[in-house]
PDB file of C-alpha atoms in Angstrom:
ATOM      1  CA  GLY A 161      -2.248 -14.489   8.504  1.00 78.00           C
ATOM      2  CA  GLU A 162      -3.156 -13.669   4.939  1.00 85.00           C
ATOM      3  CA  ASN A 163      -0.811 -14.496   2.028  1.00 91.00           C
ATOM      4  CA  VAL A 164      -1.288 -12.722  -1.293  1.00 95.00           C
ATOM      5  CA  GLU A 165       0.506 -13.910  -4.405  1.00 96.00           C
ATOM      6  CA  GLN A 166       0.620 -11.907  -7.621  1.00 97.00           C
ATOM      7  CA  HIS A 167       1.516 -12.905 -11.197  1.00 96.00           C
ATOM      8  CA  PRO A 168       3.166 -12.082 -13.456  1.00 97.00           C
ATOM      9  CA  SER A 169       5.960  -9.974 -12.004  1.00 95.00           C
ATOM     10  CA  THR A 170       6.532  -8.269 -15.358  1.00 97.00           C
ATOM     11  CA  LEU A 171       4.210  -7.823 -18.313  1.00 97.00           C
ATOM     12  CA  SER A 172       4.761  -6.170 -21.682  1.00 98.00           C
ATOM     13  CA  VAL A 173       1.919  -5.520 -24.092  1.00 97.00           C
ATOM     14  CA  GLN A 174       1.461  -3.600 -27.313  1.00 98.00           C
ATOM     15  CA  GLU A 175      -0.542  -0.427 -27.134  1.00 97.00           C
ATOM     16  CA  GLY A 176      -4.197  -1.219 -27.633  1.00 97.00           C
ATOM     17  CA  ASP A 177      -3.935  -4.776 -26.370  1.00 97.00           C
ATOM     18  CA  SER A 178      -5.344  -6.014 -23.062  1.00 97.00           C
ATOM     19  CA  ALA A 179      -3.396  -6.732 -19.890  1.00 98.00           C
ATOM     20  CA  VAL A 180      -4.400  -9.149 -17.153  1.00 98.00           C
ATOM     21  CA  ILE A 181      -2.823  -9.406 -13.712  1.00 98.00           C
ATOM     22  CA  LYS A 182      -3.815 -12.162 -11.310  1.00 98.00           C
ATOM     23  CA  CYS A 183      -3.705 -12.487  -7.541  1.00 98.00           C
ATOM     24  CA  THR A 184      -4.548 -15.267  -5.129  1.00 97.00           C
ATOM     25  CA  TYR A 185      -5.207 -15.024  -1.421  1.00 97.00           C
ATOM     26  CA  SER A 186      -5.313 -17.556   1.375  1.00 95.00           C
ATOM     27  CA  ASP A 187      -7.654 -16.215   4.061  1.00 92.00           C
ATOM     28  CA  SER A 188     -11.318 -16.821   3.269  1.00 91.00           C
ATOM     29  CA  ALA A 189     -12.202 -14.022   5.730  1.00 89.00           C
ATOM     30  CA  SER A 190     -10.723 -11.408   3.390  1.00 91.00           C
ATOM     31  CA  ASN A 191     -13.545  -9.410   1.855  1.00 90.00           C
ATOM     32  CA  TYR A 192     -12.041  -6.285   0.330  1.00 91.00           C
ATOM     33  CA  PHE A 193      -9.601  -6.320  -2.592  1.00 94.00           C
ATOM     34  CA  PRO A 194      -8.106  -3.064  -3.849  1.00 95.00           C
ATOM     35  CA  TRP A 195      -5.726  -2.527  -6.731  1.00 97.00           C
ATOM     36  CA  TYR A 196      -3.073   0.179  -6.685  1.00 96.00           C
ATOM     37  CA  LYS A 197      -1.063   1.762  -9.492  1.00 97.00           C
ATOM     38  CA  GLN A 198       2.363   3.117  -8.630  1.00 95.00           C
ATOM     39  CA  GLU A 199       4.333   5.189 -11.092  1.00 94.00           C
ATOM     40  CA  LEU A 200       8.073   5.527 -10.624  1.00 89.00           C
ATOM     41  CA  GLY A 201       8.874   7.644  -7.590  1.00 87.00           C
ATOM     42  CA  LYS A 202       5.215   8.270  -6.748  1.00 91.00           C
ATOM     43  CA  ARG A 203       2.750   7.025  -4.183  1.00 92.00           C
ATOM     44  CA  PRO A 204       0.503   3.996  -4.758  1.00 93.00           C
ATOM     45  CA  GLN A 205      -2.857   5.217  -6.074  1.00 94.00           C
ATOM     46  CA  LEU A 206      -6.088   3.282  -5.651  1.00 94.00           C
ATOM     47  CA  ILE A 207      -7.490   2.580  -9.119  1.00 96.00           C
ATOM     48  CA  ILE A 208     -10.284   0.101  -8.465  1.00 96.00           C
ATOM     49  CA  ASP A 209     -11.500  -2.149  -5.691  1.00 94.00           C
ATOM     50  CA  ILE A 210     -14.007  -4.939  -5.191  1.00 93.00           C
ATOM     51  CA  ARG A 211     -15.799  -6.381  -2.216  1.00 90.00           C
ATOM     52  CA  SER A 212     -16.683  -9.987  -1.698  1.00 87.00           C
ATOM     53  CA  ASN A 213     -20.392  -9.458  -2.275  1.00 85.00           C
ATOM     54  CA  VAL A 214     -19.839  -8.863  -6.007  1.00 85.00           C
ATOM     55  CA  GLY A 215     -18.047 -10.845  -8.687  1.00 91.00           C
ATOM     56  CA  GLU A 216     -17.069  -8.102 -11.097  1.00 94.00           C
ATOM     57  CA  LYS A 217     -16.643  -4.355 -11.193  1.00 94.00           C
ATOM     58  CA  LYS A 218     -15.784  -2.127 -14.120  1.00 96.00           C
ATOM     59  CA  ASP A 219     -14.610   1.444 -14.461  1.00 94.00           C
ATOM     60  CA  GLN A 220     -14.016   2.518 -18.049  1.00 95.00           C
ATOM     61  CA  ARG A 221     -11.017   0.533 -19.323  1.00 97.00           C
ATOM     62  CA  ILE A 222     -10.338  -1.144 -15.987  1.00 98.00           C
ATOM     63  CA  ALA A 223     -12.201  -4.106 -14.532  1.00 97.00           C
ATOM     64  CA  VAL A 224     -11.684  -6.432 -11.617  1.00 97.00           C
ATOM     65  CA  THR A 225     -13.105  -9.930 -11.191  1.00 97.00           C
ATOM     66  CA  LEU A 226     -13.322 -11.955  -8.005  1.00 96.00           C
ATOM     67  CA  ASN A 227     -13.740 -15.689  -7.553  1.00 95.00           C
ATOM     68  CA  LYS A 228     -14.330 -16.281  -3.846  1.00 93.00           C
ATOM     69  CA  THR A 229     -14.436 -20.040  -4.152  1.00 93.00           C
ATOM     70  CA  ALA A 230     -11.046 -20.217  -5.803  1.00 94.00           C
ATOM     71  CA  LYS A 231      -9.729 -17.276  -3.776  1.00 95.00           C
ATOM     72  CA  HIS A 232      -8.415 -15.336  -6.700  1.00 95.00           C
ATOM     73  CA  PHE A 233      -9.041 -11.938  -8.236  1.00 97.00           C
ATOM     74  CA  SER A 234      -7.787 -10.322 -11.404  1.00 98.00           C
ATOM     75  CA  LEU A 235      -7.233  -6.878 -12.871  1.00 98.00           C
ATOM     76  CA  HIS A 236      -8.111  -6.382 -16.524  1.00 98.00           C
ATOM     77  CA  ILE A 237      -6.989  -3.342 -18.496  1.00 98.00           C
ATOM     78  CA  THR A 238      -8.355  -3.027 -22.022  1.00 97.00           C
ATOM     79  CA  GLU A 239      -7.146  -0.800 -24.858  1.00 97.00           C
ATOM     80  CA  THR A 240      -3.883  -0.196 -23.034  1.00 98.00           C
ATOM     81  CA  GLN A 241      -2.101   3.122 -23.448  1.00 97.00           C
ATOM     82  CA  PRO A 242       1.535   4.091 -22.740  1.00 96.00           C
ATOM     83  CA  GLU A 243       0.401   5.994 -19.642  1.00 96.00           C
ATOM     84  CA  ASP A 244      -0.810   2.700 -18.173  1.00 97.00           C
ATOM     85  CA  SER A 245       2.855   1.722 -17.765  1.00 97.00           C
ATOM     86  CA  ALA A 246       3.485   1.415 -14.026  1.00 97.00           C
ATOM     87  CA  VAL A 247       3.737  -1.121 -11.214  1.00 96.00           C
ATOM     88  CA  TYR A 248       0.413  -2.538 -10.114  1.00 97.00           C
ATOM     89  CA  PHE A 249      -0.193  -4.011  -6.665  1.00 97.00           C
ATOM     90  CA  CYS A 250      -3.104  -6.077  -5.477  1.00 97.00           C
ATOM     91  CA  ALA A 251      -4.088  -6.297  -1.831  1.00 95.00           C
ATOM     92  CA  ALA A 252      -6.500  -8.140   0.425  1.00 93.00           C
ATOM     93  CA  SER A 253      -8.139  -6.963   3.614  1.00 89.00           C
ATOM     94  CA  ASN A 254     -10.779  -8.026   6.108  1.00 82.00           C
ATOM     95  CA  GLU A 255     -12.986  -4.989   6.689  1.00 73.00           C
ATOM     96  CA  VAL A 256     -14.676  -6.507   9.718  1.00 69.00           C
ATOM     97  CA  GLY A 257     -11.716  -8.227  11.355  1.00 61.00           C
ATOM     98  CA  GLY A 258      -9.456  -5.206  11.466  1.00 66.00           C
ATOM     99  CA  ASN A 259      -8.183  -3.084   8.633  1.00 73.00           C
ATOM    100  CA  GLN A 260      -4.863  -4.743   7.856  1.00 83.00           C
ATOM    101  CA  PHE A 261      -3.901  -4.842   4.202  1.00 89.00           C
ATOM    102  CA  TYR A 262      -1.757  -7.588   2.697  1.00 91.00           C
ATOM    103  CA  PHE A 263      -0.045  -6.692  -0.567  1.00 93.00           C
ATOM    104  CA  GLY A 264       1.097  -8.696  -3.536  1.00 94.00           C
ATOM    105  CA  THR A 265       4.645  -8.315  -4.797  1.00 92.00           C
ATOM    106  CA  GLY A 266       3.663  -6.150  -7.746  1.00 95.00           C
ATOM    107  CA  THR A 267       3.510  -6.392 -11.532  1.00 97.00           C
ATOM    108  CA  SER A 268       5.582  -4.071 -13.675  1.00 96.00           C
ATOM    109  CA  LEU A 269       3.470  -3.309 -16.752  1.00 97.00           C
ATOM    110  CA  THR A 270       5.055  -1.838 -19.859  1.00 97.00           C
ATOM    111  CA  VAL A 271       2.841  -0.706 -22.714  1.00 97.00           C
ATOM    112  CA  ILE A 272       4.839  -0.501 -25.931  1.00 97.00           C
ATOM    113  CA  PRO A 273       3.711   2.286 -28.289  1.00 94.00           C
TER     114      PRO A 273
ATOM    115  CA  GLU B   2      -9.750  17.385   0.251  1.00 56.00           C
ATOM    116  CA  ALA B   3      -6.089  17.235   1.214  1.00 75.00           C
ATOM    117  CA  GLY B   4      -4.443  13.863   0.928  1.00 93.00           C
ATOM    118  CA  VAL B   5      -2.027  12.158   3.285  1.00 96.00           C
ATOM    119  CA  VAL B   6       0.921  14.439   3.944  1.00 96.00           C
ATOM    120  CA  GLN B   7       4.417  13.231   4.759  1.00 97.00           C
ATOM    121  CA  SER B   8       7.672  14.991   5.482  1.00 97.00           C
ATOM    122  CA  PRO B   9      10.437  15.088   4.683  1.00 97.00           C
ATOM    123  CA  ARG B  10      10.228  13.712   1.157  1.00 96.00           C
ATOM    124  CA  TYR B  11      13.893  12.789   1.088  1.00 97.00           C
ATOM    125  CA  LYS B  12      16.429  12.185   3.826  1.00 97.00           C
ATOM    126  CA  ILE B  13      20.085  11.251   3.616  1.00 97.00           C
ATOM    127  CA  ILE B  14      21.909  10.352   6.805  1.00 97.00           C
ATOM    128  CA  GLU B  15      24.972   8.485   7.899  1.00 97.00           C
ATOM    129  CA  LYS B  16      24.613   5.135   9.615  1.00 95.00           C
ATOM    130  CA  LYS B  17      24.125   5.185  13.367  1.00 96.00           C
ATOM    131  CA  GLN B  18      22.381   8.573  13.149  1.00 97.00           C
ATOM    132  CA  PRO B  19      18.751   9.001  14.238  1.00 97.00           C
ATOM    133  CA  VAL B  20      15.993   9.959  11.811  1.00 97.00           C
ATOM    134  CA  ALA B  21      12.307  10.792  12.144  1.00 97.00           C
ATOM    135  CA  PHE B  22       9.434  10.842   9.674  1.00 97.00           C
ATOM    136  CA  TRP B  23       6.152  12.675  10.088  1.00 97.00           C
ATOM    137  CA  CYS B  24       2.708  11.873   8.725  1.00 97.00           C
ATOM    138  CA  ASN B  25      -0.589  13.766   8.723  1.00 97.00           C
ATOM    139  CA  PRO B  26      -3.477  11.515   7.633  1.00 96.00           C
ATOM    140  CA  ILE B  27      -6.640  12.480   5.797  1.00 94.00           C
ATOM    141  CA  SER B  28      -9.002  14.351   8.096  1.00 92.00           C
ATOM    142  CA  GLY B  29     -11.407  11.975   9.824  1.00 90.00           C
ATOM    143  CA  HIS B  30      -9.380   8.843   9.156  1.00 91.00           C
ATOM    144  CA  ASN B  31      -8.991   6.895  12.361  1.00 90.00           C
ATOM    145  CA  THR B  32      -6.587   4.258  11.057  1.00 91.00           C
ATOM    146  CA  LEU B  33      -3.006   5.099  10.201  1.00 94.00           C
ATOM    147  CA  TYR B  34      -0.384   2.799   8.725  1.00 95.00           C
ATOM    148  CA  TRP B  35       3.360   2.959   8.341  1.00 97.00           C
ATOM    149  CA  TYR B  36       4.803   0.809   5.582  1.00 96.00           C
ATOM    150  CA  LEU B  37       8.306   0.119   4.346  1.00 96.00           C
ATOM    151  CA  GLN B  38       8.760  -0.294   0.602  1.00 94.00           C
ATOM    152  CA  ASN B  39      11.944  -1.596  -0.934  1.00 92.00           C
ATOM    153  CA  LEU B  40      12.625  -1.065  -4.615  1.00 87.00           C
ATOM    154  CA  GLY B  41      10.545  -3.356  -6.793  1.00 82.00           C
ATOM    155  CA  GLN B  42       8.513  -4.744  -3.910  1.00 87.00           C
ATOM    156  CA  GLY B  43       5.133  -4.180  -2.360  1.00 89.00           C
ATOM    157  CA  PRO B  44       4.541  -2.202   0.830  1.00 92.00           C
ATOM    158  CA  GLU B  45       5.292  -4.107   4.036  1.00 92.00           C
ATOM    159  CA  LEU B  46       3.411  -3.088   7.159  1.00 92.00           C
ATOM    160  CA  LEU B  47       5.486  -1.775  10.061  1.00 95.00           C
ATOM    161  CA  ILE B  48       2.723  -0.586  12.368  1.00 95.00           C
ATOM    162  CA  ARG B  49      -1.002   0.146  12.294  1.00 93.00           C
ATOM    163  CA  TYR B  50      -2.837   2.545  14.581  1.00 93.00           C
ATOM    164  CA  GLU B  51      -6.519   2.793  15.331  1.00 89.00           C
ATOM    165  CA  ASN B  52      -6.822   6.225  16.855  1.00 91.00           C
ATOM    166  CA  GLU B  53      -4.009   6.420  19.431  1.00 91.00           C
ATOM    167  CA  GLU B  54      -3.651   2.680  19.870  1.00 91.00           C
ATOM    168  CA  ALA B  55      -1.043   0.609  18.057  1.00 92.00           C
ATOM    169  CA  VAL B  56      -3.132  -2.446  17.159  1.00 88.00           C
ATOM    170  CA  ASP B  57      -0.491  -4.211  15.076  1.00 87.00           C
ATOM    171  CA  ASP B  58       3.232  -3.597  15.525  1.00 89.00           C
ATOM    172  CA  SER B  59       4.418  -7.174  15.117  1.00 86.00           C
ATOM    173  CA  GLN B  60       6.619  -6.268  12.126  1.00 88.00           C
ATOM    174  CA  LEU B  61       8.223  -3.231  13.736  1.00 92.00           C
ATOM    175  CA  PRO B  62      11.902  -3.825  14.696  1.00 91.00           C
ATOM    176  CA  LYS B  63      11.477  -2.488  18.184  1.00 91.00           C
ATOM    177  CA  ASP B  64      15.161  -2.437  19.038  1.00 94.00           C
ATOM    178  CA  ARG B  65      15.641   0.563  16.747  1.00 96.00           C
ATOM    179  CA  PHE B  66      12.233   1.655  15.471  1.00 96.00           C
ATOM    180  CA  SER B  67       9.585   3.498  17.433  1.00 96.00           C
ATOM    181  CA  ALA B  68       6.367   5.244  16.529  1.00 97.00           C
ATOM    182  CA  GLU B  69       3.760   7.366  18.192  1.00 95.00           C
ATOM    183  CA  ARG B  70       0.367   8.848  17.441  1.00 95.00           C
ATOM    184  CA  LEU B  71      -0.303  10.832  20.565  1.00 83.00           C
ATOM    185  CA  LYS B  72      -3.618  12.535  19.764  1.00 87.00           C
ATOM    186  CA  GLY B  73      -4.899  10.048  17.244  1.00 85.00           C
ATOM    187  CA  VAL B  74      -4.075  12.295  14.295  1.00 92.00           C
ATOM    188  CA  ASP B  75      -0.455  12.949  13.286  1.00 96.00           C
ATOM    189  CA  SER B  76       2.142  10.262  13.662  1.00 97.00           C
ATOM    190  CA  THR B  77       5.915  10.092  13.877  1.00 97.00           C
ATOM    191  CA  LEU B  78       8.127   7.132  12.997  1.00 97.00           C
ATOM    192  CA  LYS B  79      11.666   7.147  14.353  1.00 97.00           C
ATOM    193  CA  ILE B  80      14.753   5.060  13.693  1.00 97.00           C
ATOM    194  CA  GLN B  81      17.625   5.180  16.140  1.00 96.00           C
ATOM    195  CA  PRO B  82      20.264   4.265  15.201  1.00 96.00           C
ATOM    196  CA  ALA B  83      19.820   3.872  11.441  1.00 96.00           C
ATOM    197  CA  GLU B  84      21.557   1.038   9.612  1.00 96.00           C
ATOM    198  CA  LEU B  85      22.510   0.692   5.951  1.00 96.00           C
ATOM    199  CA  GLY B  86      19.684  -1.802   5.422  1.00 95.00           C
ATOM    200  CA  ASP B  87      17.101   0.759   6.468  1.00 96.00           C
ATOM    201  CA  SER B  88      17.436   2.566   3.150  1.00 97.00           C
ATOM    202  CA  ALA B  89      13.962   2.388   1.612  1.00 96.00           C
ATOM    203  CA  VAL B  90      10.813   4.395   1.067  1.00 96.00           C
ATOM    204  CA  TYR B  91       8.664   4.822   4.170  1.00 97.00           C
ATOM    205  CA  LEU B  92       5.018   5.179   3.262  1.00 97.00           C
ATOM    206  CA  CYS B  93       2.234   6.433   5.485  1.00 97.00           C
ATOM    207  CA  ALA B  94      -1.372   5.598   4.679  1.00 96.00           C
ATOM    208  CA  SER B  95      -4.731   6.215   6.296  1.00 93.00           C
ATOM    209  CA  SER B  96      -8.258   4.877   6.167  1.00 90.00           C
ATOM    210  CA  PHE B  97     -11.533   5.077   8.044  1.00 86.00           C
ATOM    211  CA  THR B  98     -12.322   1.856   9.885  1.00 79.00           C
ATOM    212  CA  SER B  99     -15.931   1.370  10.892  1.00 75.00           C
ATOM    213  CA  GLY B 100     -16.231  -2.392  10.787  1.00 65.00           C
ATOM    214  CA  ARG B 101     -18.961  -2.021   8.205  1.00 64.00           C
ATOM    215  CA  GLY B 102     -16.932  -1.376   5.096  1.00 59.00           C
ATOM    216  CA  GLY B 103     -15.766   1.649   3.180  1.00 58.00           C
ATOM    217  CA  ASN B 104     -12.217   1.311   4.330  1.00 75.00           C
ATOM    218  CA  GLU B 105     -10.365   2.558   1.254  1.00 85.00           C
ATOM    219  CA  GLN B 106      -6.732   3.184   2.090  1.00 90.00           C
ATOM    220  CA  PHE B 107      -4.888   6.217   0.781  1.00 93.00           C
ATOM    221  CA  PHE B 108      -1.136   6.641   0.671  1.00 95.00           C
ATOM    222  CA  GLY B 109       1.107   9.581   1.259  1.00 96.00           C
ATOM    223  CA  PRO B 110       3.994  10.414  -1.108  1.00 94.00           C
ATOM    224  CA  GLY B 111       6.510   8.631   1.081  1.00 96.00           C
ATOM    225  CA  THR B 112       9.894   9.522   2.529  1.00 97.00           C
ATOM    226  CA  ARG B 113      12.877   8.151   0.659  1.00 96.00           C
ATOM    227  CA  LEU B 114      15.584   7.360   3.193  1.00 97.00           C
ATOM    228  CA  THR B 115      19.189   6.813   2.182  1.00 97.00           C
ATOM    229  CA  VAL B 116      21.610   5.627   4.839  1.00 97.00           C
ATOM    230  CA  LEU B 117      25.282   6.059   3.938  1.00 96.00           C
TER     231      LEU B 117
END
């Protein structure tokens, strides 16, 4: 099956700086890669996703890049704000081969005001 | 559009007692997932349904856990008997699987189970 690894496990940045979280996956059949933000005591919320037919996607301060050859994808948050503090999870899925999602272990992001 | 609904939100029981969780997915979503999430970790799949069929239950501890999705909509996850190690958040999620993409997955608020 798929194996998703996520780094770092914790990340602290100053407000206004950028944050980068990286994930690798093992199954070349995976073709859908969502990112979730989970605030303490709340549900994981989808914040951005990317499919294997594109290399980069951006939504305001959030961007995701995908390198299919190297089997890794990254979340980039620019101009970080205190409200970005949360745990972020990456995931990988094969949209054609069944809809099972494999999650990374999470990154706890703290934005210091 | 209403999101994924779960109840109860919190449950405290003594070990060896039974417990049940309920989930109502987003309307039109044919795929339903039950996950277990321990503190500080990512969601771990317990079971995945496509309509009424359990297509992946390999991670479900079948000696004490059971699940059903009788009409392909709502689902119930049961633990009987509960053990101390079952304390966790149980998340339900749903998506629409077509085999052609667009399978964003949405989570419910979860049920936080505490076994004493």
